[in-house]
PDB file of C-alpha atoms in Angstrom:
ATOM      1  CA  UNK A   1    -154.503 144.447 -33.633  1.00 52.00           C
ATOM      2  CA  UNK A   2    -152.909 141.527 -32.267  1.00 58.00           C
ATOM      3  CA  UNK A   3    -153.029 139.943 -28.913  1.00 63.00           C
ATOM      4  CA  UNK A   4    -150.066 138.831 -27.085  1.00 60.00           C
ATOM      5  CA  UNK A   5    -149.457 135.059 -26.431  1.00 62.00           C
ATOM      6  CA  UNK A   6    -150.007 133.467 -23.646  1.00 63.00           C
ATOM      7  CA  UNK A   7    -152.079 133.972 -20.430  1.00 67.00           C
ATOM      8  CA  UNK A   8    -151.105 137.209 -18.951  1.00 66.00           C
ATOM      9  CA  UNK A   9    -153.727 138.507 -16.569  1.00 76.00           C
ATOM     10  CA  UNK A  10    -154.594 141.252 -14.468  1.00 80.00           C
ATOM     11  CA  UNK A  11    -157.518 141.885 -11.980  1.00 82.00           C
ATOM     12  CA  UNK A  12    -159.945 144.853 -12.667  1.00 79.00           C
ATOM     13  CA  UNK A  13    -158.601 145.807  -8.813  1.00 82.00           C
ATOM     14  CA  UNK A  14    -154.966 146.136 -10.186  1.00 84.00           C
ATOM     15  CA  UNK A  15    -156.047 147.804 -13.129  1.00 79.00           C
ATOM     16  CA  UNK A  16    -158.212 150.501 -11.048  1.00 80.00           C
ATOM     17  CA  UNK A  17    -155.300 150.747  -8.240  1.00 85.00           C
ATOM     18  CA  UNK A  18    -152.366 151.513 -11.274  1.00 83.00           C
ATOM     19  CA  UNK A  19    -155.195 154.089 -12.292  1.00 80.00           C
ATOM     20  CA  UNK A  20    -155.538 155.703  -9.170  1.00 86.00           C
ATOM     21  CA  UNK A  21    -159.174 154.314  -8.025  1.00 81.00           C
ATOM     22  CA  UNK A  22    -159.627 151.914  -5.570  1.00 78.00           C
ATOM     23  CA  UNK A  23    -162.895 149.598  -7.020  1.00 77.00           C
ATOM     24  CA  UNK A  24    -164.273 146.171  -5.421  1.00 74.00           C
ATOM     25  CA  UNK A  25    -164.533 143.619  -7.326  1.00 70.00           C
ATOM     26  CA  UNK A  26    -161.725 141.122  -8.800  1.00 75.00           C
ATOM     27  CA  UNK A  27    -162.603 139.859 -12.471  1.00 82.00           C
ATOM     28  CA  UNK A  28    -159.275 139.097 -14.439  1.00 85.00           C
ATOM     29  CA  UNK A  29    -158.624 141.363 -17.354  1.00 87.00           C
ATOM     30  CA  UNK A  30    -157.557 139.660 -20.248  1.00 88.00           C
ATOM     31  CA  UNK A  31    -157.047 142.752 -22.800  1.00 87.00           C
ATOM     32  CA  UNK A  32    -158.231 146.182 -23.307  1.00 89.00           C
ATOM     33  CA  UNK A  33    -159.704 147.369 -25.997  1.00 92.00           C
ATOM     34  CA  UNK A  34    -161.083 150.507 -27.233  1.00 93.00           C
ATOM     35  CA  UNK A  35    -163.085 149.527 -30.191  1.00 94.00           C
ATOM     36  CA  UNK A  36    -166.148 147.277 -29.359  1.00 94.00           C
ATOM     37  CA  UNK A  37    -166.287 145.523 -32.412  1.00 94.00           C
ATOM     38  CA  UNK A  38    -162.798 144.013 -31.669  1.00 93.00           C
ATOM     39  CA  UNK A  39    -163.912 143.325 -27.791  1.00 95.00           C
ATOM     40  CA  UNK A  40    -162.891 139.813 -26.554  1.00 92.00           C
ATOM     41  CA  UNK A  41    -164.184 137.868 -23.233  1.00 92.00           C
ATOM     42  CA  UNK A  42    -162.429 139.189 -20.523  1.00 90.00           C
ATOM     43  CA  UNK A  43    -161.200 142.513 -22.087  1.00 91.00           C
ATOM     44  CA  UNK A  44    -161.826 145.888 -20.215  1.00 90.00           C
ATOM     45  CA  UNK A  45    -163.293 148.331 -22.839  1.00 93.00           C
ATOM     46  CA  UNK A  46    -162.001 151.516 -22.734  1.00 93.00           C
ATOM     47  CA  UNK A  47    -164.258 154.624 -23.753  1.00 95.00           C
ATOM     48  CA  UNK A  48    -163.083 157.470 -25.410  1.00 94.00           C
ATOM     49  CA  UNK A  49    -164.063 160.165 -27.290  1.00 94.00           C
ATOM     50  CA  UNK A  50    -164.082 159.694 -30.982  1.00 89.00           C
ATOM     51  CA  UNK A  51    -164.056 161.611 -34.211  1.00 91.00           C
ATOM     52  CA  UNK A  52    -168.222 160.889 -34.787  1.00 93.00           C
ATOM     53  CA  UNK A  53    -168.766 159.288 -31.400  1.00 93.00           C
ATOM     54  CA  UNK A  54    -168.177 158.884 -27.839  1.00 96.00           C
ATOM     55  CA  UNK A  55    -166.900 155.444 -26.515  1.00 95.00           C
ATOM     56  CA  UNK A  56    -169.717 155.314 -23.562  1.00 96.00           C
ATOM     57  CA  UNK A  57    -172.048 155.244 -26.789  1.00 97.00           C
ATOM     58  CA  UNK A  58    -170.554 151.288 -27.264  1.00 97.00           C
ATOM     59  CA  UNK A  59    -170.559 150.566 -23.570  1.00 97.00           C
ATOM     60  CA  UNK A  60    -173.860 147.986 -23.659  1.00 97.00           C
ATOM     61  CA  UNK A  61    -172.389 146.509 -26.839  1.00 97.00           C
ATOM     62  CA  UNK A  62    -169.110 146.121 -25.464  1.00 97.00           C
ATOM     63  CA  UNK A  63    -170.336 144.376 -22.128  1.00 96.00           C
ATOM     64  CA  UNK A  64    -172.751 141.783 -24.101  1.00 97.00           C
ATOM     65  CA  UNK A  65    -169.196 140.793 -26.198  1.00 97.00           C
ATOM     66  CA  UNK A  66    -168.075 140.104 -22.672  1.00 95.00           C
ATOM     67  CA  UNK A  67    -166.003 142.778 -21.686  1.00 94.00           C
ATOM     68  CA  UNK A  68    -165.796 142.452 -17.959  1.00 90.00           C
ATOM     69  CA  UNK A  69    -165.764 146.452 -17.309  1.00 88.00           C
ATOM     70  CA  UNK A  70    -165.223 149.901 -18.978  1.00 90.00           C
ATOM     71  CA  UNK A  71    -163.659 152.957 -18.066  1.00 88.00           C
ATOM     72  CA  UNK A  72    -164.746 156.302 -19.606  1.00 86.00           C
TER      73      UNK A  72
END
């Protein structure tokens, strides 16, 4: 997958608010990802269900990569 160019940001607030959920907190979002192998700093990992496994499975792994949240 690639990533776009440039600096394009969101905050996990904006994110959560387009989603429906009002959260605190304002770290920027830099990507989201769904696989947490391919997890970059700043991306908000996104857990899903799988064909073997469940995303929230990946959740620790995708944090200590340095994804600043995860919704499941």
């Amino acid at each position: 997958m690639k990533r776009p160019l440039g600096e394009y940001t969101r905050t996990f607030n904006e994110v959560a608010h387009y989603l429906g959920q009002e959260v605190t907190g304002g770290q920027k979002i830099r990507g989201i990802c769904s696989n947490s192998n391919e997890i970059e700093v700043g991306d908000l990992f996104v857990a899903i269900p799988g064909g073997k496994n469940h995303g929230a499975k990946f959740i620790d792994d995708a944090i200590s990569k340095g994804a600043v949240a995860a919704v499941t």
